[in-house]
Coordinates of C-alpha atoms and ligand atoms in Angstrom, one line a residue:
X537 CA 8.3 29.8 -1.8
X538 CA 5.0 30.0 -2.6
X539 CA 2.7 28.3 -5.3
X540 CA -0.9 29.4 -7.1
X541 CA -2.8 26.3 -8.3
X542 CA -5.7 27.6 -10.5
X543 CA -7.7 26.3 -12.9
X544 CA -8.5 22.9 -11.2
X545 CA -10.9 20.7 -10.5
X546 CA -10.3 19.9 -6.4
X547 CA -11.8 16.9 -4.8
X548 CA -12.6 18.9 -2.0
X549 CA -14.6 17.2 1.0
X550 CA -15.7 14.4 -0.7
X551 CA -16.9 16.3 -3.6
X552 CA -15.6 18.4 -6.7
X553 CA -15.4 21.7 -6.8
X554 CA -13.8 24.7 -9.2
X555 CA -11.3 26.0 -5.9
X556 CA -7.8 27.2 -6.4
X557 CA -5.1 26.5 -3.8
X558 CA -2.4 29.5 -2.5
X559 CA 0.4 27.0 -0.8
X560 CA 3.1 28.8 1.0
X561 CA 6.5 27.0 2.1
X562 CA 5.1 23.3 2.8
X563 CA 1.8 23.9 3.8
X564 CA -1.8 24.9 2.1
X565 CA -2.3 28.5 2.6
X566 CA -5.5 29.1 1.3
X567 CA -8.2 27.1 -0.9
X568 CA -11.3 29.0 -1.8
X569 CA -13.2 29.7 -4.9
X570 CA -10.8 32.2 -7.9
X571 CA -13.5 35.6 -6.6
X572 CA -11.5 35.0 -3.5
X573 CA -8.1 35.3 -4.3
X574 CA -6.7 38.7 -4.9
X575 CA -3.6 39.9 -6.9
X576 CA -1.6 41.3 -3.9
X577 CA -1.9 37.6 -2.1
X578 CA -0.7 35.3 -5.1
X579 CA 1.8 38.0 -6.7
X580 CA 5.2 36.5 -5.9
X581 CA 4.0 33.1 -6.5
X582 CA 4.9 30.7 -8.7
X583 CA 1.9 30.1 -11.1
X584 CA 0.4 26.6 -11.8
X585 CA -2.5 26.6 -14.8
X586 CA -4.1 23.2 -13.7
X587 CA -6.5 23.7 -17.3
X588 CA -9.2 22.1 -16.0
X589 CA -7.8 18.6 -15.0
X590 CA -8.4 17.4 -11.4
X591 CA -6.4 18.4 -8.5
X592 CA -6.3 15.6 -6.1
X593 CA -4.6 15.4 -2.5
X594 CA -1.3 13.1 -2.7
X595 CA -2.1 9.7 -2.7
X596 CA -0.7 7.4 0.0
X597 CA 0.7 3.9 -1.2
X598 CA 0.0 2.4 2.6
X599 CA 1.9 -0.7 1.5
X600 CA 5.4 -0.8 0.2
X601 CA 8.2 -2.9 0.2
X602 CA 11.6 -1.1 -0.6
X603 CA 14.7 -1.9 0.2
X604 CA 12.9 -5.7 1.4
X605 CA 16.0 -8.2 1.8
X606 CA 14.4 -11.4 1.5
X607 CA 16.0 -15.2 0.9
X608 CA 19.2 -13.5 0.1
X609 CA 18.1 -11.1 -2.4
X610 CA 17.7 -7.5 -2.0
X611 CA 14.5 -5.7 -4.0
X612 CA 15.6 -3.9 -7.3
X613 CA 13.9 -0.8 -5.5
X614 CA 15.3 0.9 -2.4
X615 CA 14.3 3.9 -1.0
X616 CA 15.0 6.6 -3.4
X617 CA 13.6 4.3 -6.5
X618 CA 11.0 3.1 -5.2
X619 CA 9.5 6.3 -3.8
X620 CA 10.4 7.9 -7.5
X621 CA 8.6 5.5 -9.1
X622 CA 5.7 6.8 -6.1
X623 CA 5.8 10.0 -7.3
X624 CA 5.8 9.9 -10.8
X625 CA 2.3 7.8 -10.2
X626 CA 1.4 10.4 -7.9
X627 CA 1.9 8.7 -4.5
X628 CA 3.1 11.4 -2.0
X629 CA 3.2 9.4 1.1
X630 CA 3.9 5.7 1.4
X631 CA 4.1 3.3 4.4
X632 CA 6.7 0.6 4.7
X633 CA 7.7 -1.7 7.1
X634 CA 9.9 -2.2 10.2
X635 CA 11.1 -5.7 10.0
X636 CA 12.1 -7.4 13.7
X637 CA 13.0 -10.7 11.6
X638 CA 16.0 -9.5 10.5
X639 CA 16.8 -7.6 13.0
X640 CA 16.6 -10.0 16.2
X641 CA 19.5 -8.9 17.8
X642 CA 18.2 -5.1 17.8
X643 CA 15.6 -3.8 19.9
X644 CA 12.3 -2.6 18.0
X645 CA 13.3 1.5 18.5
X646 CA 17.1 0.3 17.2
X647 CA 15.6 -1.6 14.6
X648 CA 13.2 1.2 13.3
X649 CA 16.5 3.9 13.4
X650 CA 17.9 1.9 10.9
X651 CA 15.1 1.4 8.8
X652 CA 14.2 5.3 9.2
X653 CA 18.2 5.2 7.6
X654 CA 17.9 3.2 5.0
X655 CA 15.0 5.5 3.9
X656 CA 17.1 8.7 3.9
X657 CA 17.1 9.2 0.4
X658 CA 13.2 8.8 0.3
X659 CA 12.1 11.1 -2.2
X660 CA 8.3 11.5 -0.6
X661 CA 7.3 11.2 3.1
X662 CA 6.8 8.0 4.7
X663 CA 5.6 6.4 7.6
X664 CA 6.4 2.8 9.1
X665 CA 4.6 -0.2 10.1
X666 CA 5.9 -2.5 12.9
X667 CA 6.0 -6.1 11.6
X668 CA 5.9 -8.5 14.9
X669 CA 7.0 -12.2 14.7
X670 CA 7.4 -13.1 17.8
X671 CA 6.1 -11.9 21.5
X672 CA 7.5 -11.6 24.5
X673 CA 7.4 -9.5 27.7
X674 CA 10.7 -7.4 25.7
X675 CA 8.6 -6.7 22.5
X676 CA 5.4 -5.2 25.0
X677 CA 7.9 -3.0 26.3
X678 CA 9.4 -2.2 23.0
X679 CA 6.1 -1.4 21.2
X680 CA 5.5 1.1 23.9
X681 CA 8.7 2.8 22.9
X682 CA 8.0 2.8 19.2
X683 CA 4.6 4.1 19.3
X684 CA 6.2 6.7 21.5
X685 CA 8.4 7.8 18.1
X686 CA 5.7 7.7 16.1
X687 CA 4.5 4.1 14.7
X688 CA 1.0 3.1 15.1
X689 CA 0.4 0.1 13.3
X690 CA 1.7 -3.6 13.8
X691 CA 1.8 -6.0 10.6
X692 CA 1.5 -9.9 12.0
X693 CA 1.4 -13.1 9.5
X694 CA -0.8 -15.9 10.1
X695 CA 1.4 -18.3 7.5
X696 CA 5.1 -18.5 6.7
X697 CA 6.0 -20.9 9.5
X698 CA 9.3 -22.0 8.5
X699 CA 10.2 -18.6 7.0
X700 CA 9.7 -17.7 11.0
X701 CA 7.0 -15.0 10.2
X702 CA 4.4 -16.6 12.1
X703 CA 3.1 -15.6 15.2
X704 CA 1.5 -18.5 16.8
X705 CA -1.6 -18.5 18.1
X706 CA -1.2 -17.9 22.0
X707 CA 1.2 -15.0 21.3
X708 CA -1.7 -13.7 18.6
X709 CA -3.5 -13.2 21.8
X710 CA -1.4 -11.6 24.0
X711 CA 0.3 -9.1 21.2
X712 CA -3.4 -7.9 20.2
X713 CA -4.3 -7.7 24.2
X714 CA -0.9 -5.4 24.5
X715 CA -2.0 -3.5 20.8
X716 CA -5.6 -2.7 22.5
X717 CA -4.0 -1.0 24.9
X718 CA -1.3 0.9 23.0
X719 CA -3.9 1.5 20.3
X720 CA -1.7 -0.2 17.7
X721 CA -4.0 -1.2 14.8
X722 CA -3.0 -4.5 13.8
X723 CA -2.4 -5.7 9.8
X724 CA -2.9 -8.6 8.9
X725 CA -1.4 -10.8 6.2
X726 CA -4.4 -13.6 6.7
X727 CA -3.8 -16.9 5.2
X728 CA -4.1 -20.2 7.5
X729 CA -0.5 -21.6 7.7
X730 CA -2.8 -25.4 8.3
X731 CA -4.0 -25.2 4.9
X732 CA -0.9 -24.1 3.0
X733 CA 1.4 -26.6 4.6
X734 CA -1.0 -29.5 4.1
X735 CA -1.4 -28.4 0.6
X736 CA 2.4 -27.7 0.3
X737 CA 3.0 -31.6 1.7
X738 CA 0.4 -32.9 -1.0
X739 CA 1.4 -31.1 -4.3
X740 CA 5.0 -31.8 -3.3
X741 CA 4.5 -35.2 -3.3
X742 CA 3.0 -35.1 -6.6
X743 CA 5.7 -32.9 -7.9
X744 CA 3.2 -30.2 -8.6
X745 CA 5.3 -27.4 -7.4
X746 CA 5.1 -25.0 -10.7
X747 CA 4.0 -21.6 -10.0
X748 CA 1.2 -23.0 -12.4
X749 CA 0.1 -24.4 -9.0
X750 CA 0.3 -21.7 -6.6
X751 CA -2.9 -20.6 -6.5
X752 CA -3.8 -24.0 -5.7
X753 CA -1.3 -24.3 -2.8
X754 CA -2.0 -20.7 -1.3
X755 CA -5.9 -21.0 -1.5
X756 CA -8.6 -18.8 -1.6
X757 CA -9.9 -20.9 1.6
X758 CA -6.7 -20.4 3.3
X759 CA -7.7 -16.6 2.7
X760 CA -11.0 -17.0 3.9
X761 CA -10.2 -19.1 7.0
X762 CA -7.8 -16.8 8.4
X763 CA -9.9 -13.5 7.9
X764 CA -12.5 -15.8 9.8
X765 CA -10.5 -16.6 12.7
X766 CA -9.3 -13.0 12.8
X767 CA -12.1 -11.8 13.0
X768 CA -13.3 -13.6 15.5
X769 CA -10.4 -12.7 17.7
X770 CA -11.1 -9.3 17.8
X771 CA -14.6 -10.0 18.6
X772 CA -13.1 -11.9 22.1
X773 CA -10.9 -8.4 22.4
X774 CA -13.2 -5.8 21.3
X775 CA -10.3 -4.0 18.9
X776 CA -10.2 -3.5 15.3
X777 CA -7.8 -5.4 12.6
X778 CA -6.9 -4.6 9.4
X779 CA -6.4 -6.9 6.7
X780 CA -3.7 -6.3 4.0
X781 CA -3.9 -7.6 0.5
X782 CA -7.3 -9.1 0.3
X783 CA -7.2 -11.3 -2.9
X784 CA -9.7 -13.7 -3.5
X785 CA -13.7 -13.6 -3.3
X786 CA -13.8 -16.0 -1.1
X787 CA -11.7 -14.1 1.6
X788 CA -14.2 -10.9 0.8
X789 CA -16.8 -13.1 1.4
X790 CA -15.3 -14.2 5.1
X791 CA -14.7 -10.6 5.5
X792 CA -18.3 -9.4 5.1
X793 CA -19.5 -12.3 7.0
X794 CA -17.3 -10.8 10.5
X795 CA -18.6 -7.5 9.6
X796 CA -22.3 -7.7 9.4
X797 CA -22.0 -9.8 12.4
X798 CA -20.6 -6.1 13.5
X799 CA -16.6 -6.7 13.9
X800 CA -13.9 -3.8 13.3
X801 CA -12.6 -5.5 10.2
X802 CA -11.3 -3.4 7.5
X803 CA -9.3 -4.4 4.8
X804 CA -6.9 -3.6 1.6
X805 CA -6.6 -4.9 -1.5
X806 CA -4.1 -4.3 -4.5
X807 CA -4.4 -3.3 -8.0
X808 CA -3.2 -6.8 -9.0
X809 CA -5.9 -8.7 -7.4
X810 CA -8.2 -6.7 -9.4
X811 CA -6.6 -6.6 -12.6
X812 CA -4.6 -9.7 -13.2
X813 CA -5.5 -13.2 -13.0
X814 CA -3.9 -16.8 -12.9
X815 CA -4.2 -17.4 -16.6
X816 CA -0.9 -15.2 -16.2
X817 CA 1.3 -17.8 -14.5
X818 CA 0.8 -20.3 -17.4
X819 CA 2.9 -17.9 -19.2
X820 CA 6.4 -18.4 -20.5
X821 CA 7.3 -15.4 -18.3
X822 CA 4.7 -16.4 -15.3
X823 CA 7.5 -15.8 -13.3
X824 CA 6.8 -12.0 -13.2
X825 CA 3.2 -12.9 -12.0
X826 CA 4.2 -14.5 -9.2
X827 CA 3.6 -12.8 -5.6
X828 CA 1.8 -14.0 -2.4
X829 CA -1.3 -14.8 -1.8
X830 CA -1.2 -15.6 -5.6
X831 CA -3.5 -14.3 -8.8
X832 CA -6.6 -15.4 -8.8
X833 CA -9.6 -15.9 -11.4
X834 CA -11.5 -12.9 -13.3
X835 CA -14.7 -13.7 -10.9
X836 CA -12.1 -12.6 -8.4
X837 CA -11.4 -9.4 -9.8
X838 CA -14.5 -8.8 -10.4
X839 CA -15.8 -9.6 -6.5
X840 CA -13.5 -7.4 -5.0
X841 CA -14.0 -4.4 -7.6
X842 CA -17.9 -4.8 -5.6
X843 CA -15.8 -5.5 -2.2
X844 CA -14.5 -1.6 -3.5
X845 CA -17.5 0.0 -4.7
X846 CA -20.0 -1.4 -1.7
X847 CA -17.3 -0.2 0.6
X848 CA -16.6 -3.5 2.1
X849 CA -13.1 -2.9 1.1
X850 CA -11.5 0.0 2.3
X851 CA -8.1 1.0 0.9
X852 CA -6.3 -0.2 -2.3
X853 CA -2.9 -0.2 -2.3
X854 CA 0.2 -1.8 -3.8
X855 CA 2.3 -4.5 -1.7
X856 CA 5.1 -2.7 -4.1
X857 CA 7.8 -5.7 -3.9
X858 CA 10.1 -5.1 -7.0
X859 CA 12.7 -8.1 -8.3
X860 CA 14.4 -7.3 -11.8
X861 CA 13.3 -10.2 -14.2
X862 CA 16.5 -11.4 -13.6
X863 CA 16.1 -12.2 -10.0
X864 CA 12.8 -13.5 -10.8
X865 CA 14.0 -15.8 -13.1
X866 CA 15.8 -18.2 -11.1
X867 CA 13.3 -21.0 -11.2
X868 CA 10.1 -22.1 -12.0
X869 CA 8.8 -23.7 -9.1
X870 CA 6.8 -22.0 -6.3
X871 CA 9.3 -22.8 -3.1
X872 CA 12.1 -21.2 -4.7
X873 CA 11.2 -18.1 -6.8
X874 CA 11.3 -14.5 -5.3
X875 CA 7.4 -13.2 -4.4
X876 CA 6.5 -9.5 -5.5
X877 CA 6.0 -7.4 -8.2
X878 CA 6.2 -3.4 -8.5
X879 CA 3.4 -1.3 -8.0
X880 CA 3.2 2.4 -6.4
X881 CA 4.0 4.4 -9.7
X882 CA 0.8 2.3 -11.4
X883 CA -1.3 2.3 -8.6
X884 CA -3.5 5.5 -9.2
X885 CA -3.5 4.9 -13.1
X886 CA -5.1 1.6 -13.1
X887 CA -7.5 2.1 -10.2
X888 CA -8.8 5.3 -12.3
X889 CA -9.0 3.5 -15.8
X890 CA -10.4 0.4 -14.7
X891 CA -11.9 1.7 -11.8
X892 CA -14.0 4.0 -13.2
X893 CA -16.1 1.2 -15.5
X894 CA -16.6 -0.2 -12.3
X895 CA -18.4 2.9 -11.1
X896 CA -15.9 3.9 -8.7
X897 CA -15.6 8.3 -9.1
X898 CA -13.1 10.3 -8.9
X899 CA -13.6 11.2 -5.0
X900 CA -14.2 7.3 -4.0
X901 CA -10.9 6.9 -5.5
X902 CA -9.5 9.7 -3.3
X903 CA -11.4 7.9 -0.2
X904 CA -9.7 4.6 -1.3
X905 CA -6.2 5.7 -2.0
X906 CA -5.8 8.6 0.0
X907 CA -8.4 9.5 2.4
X908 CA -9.1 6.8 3.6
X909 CA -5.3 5.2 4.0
X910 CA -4.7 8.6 6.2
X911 CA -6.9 8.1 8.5
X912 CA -6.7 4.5 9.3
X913 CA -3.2 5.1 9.3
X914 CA -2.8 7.8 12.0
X915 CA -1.7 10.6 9.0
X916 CA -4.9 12.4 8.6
X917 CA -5.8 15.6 7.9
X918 CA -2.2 16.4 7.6
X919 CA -1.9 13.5 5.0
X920 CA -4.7 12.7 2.9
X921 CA -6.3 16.3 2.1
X922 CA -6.8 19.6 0.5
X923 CA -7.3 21.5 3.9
X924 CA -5.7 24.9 4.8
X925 CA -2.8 24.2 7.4
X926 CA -2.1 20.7 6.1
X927 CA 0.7 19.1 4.5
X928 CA 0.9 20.7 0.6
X929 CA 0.6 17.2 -0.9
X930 CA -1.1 17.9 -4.4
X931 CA -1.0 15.8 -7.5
X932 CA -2.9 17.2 -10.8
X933 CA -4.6 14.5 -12.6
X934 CA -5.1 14.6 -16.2
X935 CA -8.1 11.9 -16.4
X936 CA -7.7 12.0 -20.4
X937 CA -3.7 11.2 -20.6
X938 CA -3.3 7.6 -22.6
X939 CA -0.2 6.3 -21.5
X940 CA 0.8 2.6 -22.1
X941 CA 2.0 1.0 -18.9
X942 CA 5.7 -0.2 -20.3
X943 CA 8.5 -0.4 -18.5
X944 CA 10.6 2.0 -20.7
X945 CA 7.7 4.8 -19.3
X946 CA 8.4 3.2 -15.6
X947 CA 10.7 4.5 -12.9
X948 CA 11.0 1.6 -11.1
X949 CA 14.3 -0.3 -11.2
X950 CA 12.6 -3.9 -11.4
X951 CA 12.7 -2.7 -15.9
X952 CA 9.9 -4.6 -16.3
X953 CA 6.3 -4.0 -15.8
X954 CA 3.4 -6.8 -15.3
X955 CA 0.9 -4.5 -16.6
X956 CA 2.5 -3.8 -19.9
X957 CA -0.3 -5.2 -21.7
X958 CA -2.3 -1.9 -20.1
X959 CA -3.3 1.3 -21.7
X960 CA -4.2 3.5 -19.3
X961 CA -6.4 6.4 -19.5
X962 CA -5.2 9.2 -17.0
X963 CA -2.3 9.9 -15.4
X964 CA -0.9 11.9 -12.9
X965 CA 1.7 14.4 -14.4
X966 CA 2.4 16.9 -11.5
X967 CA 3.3 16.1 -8.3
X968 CA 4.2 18.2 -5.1
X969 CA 5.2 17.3 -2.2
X970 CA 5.0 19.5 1.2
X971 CA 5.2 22.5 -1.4
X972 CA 7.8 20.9 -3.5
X973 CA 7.3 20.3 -6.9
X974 CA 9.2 17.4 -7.5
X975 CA 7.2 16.6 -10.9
X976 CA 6.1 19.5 -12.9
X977 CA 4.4 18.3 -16.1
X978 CA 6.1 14.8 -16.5
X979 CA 9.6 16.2 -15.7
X980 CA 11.3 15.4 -12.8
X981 CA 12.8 18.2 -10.1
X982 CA 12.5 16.8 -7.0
X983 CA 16.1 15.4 -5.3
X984 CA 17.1 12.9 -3.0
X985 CA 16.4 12.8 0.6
X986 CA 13.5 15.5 0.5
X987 CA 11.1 12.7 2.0
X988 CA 10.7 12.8 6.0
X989 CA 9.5 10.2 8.2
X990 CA 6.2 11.2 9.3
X991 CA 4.5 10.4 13.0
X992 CA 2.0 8.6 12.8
X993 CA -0.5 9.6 15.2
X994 CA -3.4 7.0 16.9
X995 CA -5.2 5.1 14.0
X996 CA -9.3 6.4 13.5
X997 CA -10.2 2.8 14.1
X998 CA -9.9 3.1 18.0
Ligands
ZN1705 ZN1 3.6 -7.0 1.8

């Protein structure tokens, strides 16, 4: 089948331009100004009258959670929600994670054959982290293996002792020594485990354990320290890192510390650390606020908006980690409520609205949610453009849509949505996926299972 876009406005090479785009079966034919096109080559193909909005490559959600079994719960979202809910926001591409916690008895390849399972009815294509907890001579062998079948990119935690998600420190050394080799890029979810038990022992003892208290548990300082020390690990190693879900100023300010003194650090953050704040967990329904690292203040947001727009960030993207209110409402004390909130259908809307007061344009936010995600993550060009030959991944943009952010206009199965305070300006409302429309207009065509695992190739930070 084959598909005529015209009519658009392409972020094309890092700038806009009036281009229409031939795509033919799943891949971009041809994209070239209209004089260019002529009526034998588009005849039999399916015309789409973009009317002047943007055409945008897919965007790439580089940090999702479905299907996440965690302290006996299972997210509202698995696979086929979850990356429904991706598509309708425009997200063509998402990364998740391979998790060796749960799977201890499994070797890493095993482990990542059922995960690659479990995804089958992925609506989108998708690519998978490796998250590492512990480190032996087994796991160097195993990584070896996976990156063979296509996974690039580890995920290690610098907290969550007792959870067992914490690499200690001498293994820290030895999996990044075995990463620089493999040319793994390491994520990292940075907050110093020290920090957070000693504060954990303390506010316990005073029977602060509300999620009112959270962000004072989980600290910006813990942030800050553990970027630090990361940071200076690579520096001993001479590799890059990636940090995931920056949060707090403090932890941007740690960041651009390690890079002017010229380390590989590069980091994400997520539209809720730039849009919410703690004020939400004083709330009667704080409990939907509640993920880790925690909310922080407004100066937060507003730091790493600049962390975004000076390019100290890199990537924004959404830690999607969907509980229905119902599984969030077990408690209201931090040790025993479920962490995460939805994200990947919002993601592009609320970068674009609030994103563009900030002074970010239309083509940074490609670079930060597309672009850029690609190529740090081994997907790029095939992911993460408008080229001819690559994957046709298109989303058209209309940046004058109003749409509130309500759940009952969400497609995620957690039925409620912490931004439903938000009217958004713009909204994606066609989406296609390797020349599939699966979203035509706001209506939904696509099926189950037409999402693929995708290889991810070596990361463009080695
Ligand atoms: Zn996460």
């Amino acid at each position: 089948m084959s598909i005529y876009i015209k009519n658009g406005k392409v972020v094309y090479d890092s700038s806009v331009k009036n281009l229409n785009i031939l795509v033919e079966d799943e891949h971009i034919k041809k994209i070239d100004i209209p004089e260019n096109f002529d009526e034998a080559e588009i005849n039999d193909s399916k015309i789409i009258d973009a009317e002047g909005r943007y055409v945008l490559p897919g965007m790439i959600d580089a940090h999702t959670h479905y299907l996440l079994k965690s302290r006996n719960a299972v997210t509202a979202d698995d696979f086929y929600s979850g990356s429904l809910a991706a598509a309708f926001g425009g997200v063509t591409t998402f990364i998740d994670y391979i998790d060796d916690q749960h799977d201890r008895d499994n070797t890493l390849k095993e482990s990542m054959e059922n995960r690659k399972d479990e995804a089958r009815d992925a609506v989108v294509d998708y690519s998978l982290h490796q998250v590492i907890t512990h480190f032996d001579d087994e796991i160097a062998r195993e990584l070896r293996e996976i990156k063979e079948q296509g996974v690039n990119s580890i995920k290690i935690f610098t907290t969550y002792r007792k959870e067992g998600y914490l690499l200690e420190k001498e293994n820290l050394y030895e999996l990044f020594k075995i990463s620089k080799q493999l040319e793994l890029l390491p994520t990292v979810h940075a907050e110093d485990n020290e920090i957070i038990e000693n504060n954990e022992e303390k506010y316990k003892a005073q029977d602060k354990t509300g999620i009112e208290y959270h962000p004072d548990i989980r600290t910006d300082k813990s942030e800050a320290e553990a970027v630090k020390n990361i940071g200076e690990l690579i520096d001993i190693m001479g590799m890059p890192a990636y940090i995931a879900h920056l949060s707090s100023k403090l932890g941007l300010q740690a960041l651009k510390q390690q890079q002017s003194e010229g380390r590989d650090l590069y980091a994400e953050t997520t539209p809720h650390y730039l849009v919410l704040n703690r004020e939400f967990l004083e709330r009667e329904d704080g409990y939907l606020y509640f993920m880790t690292p925690p909310l922080r203040t407004k100066e937060d947001n507003e730091s790493l908006w600049r962390g975004l727009t000076d390019d100290h960030v890199d990537v924004v993207a959404t830690d999607h980690c969907a509980f229905t209110e119902a599984q969030k409402k077990i408690g209201d004390d931090s040790f025993d409520i479920l962490p995460g909130i939805p994200g990947s259908e919002t993601l592009l809307p609320l970068v674009h609205h609030f994103g563009s007061e900030k002074g970010l344009d239309i083509v940074d936010i490609v670079n930060k949610l597309s672009k850029n995600p690609a190529k740090i993550f081994g997907l790029y060009p095939r992911k993460g453009s408008l080229k001819e030959g690559t994957d046709a991944d298109i989303i058209i943009f209309d940046p004058e849509l109003t749409r509130p952010l309500d759940s009952i206009f969400m497609h995620s199965m957690a039925e409620y949505s912490p931004y439903k305070h938000i009217e958004v300006k713009g909204f994606p409302v066609t989406t296609i996926s390797r020349g599939e429309i699966l979203i035509n207009e706001g209506a939904y065509r696509g099926f189950r299972g037409h999402g693929q695992f995708i290889e991810a190739e070596k990361s463009s930070l080695f």
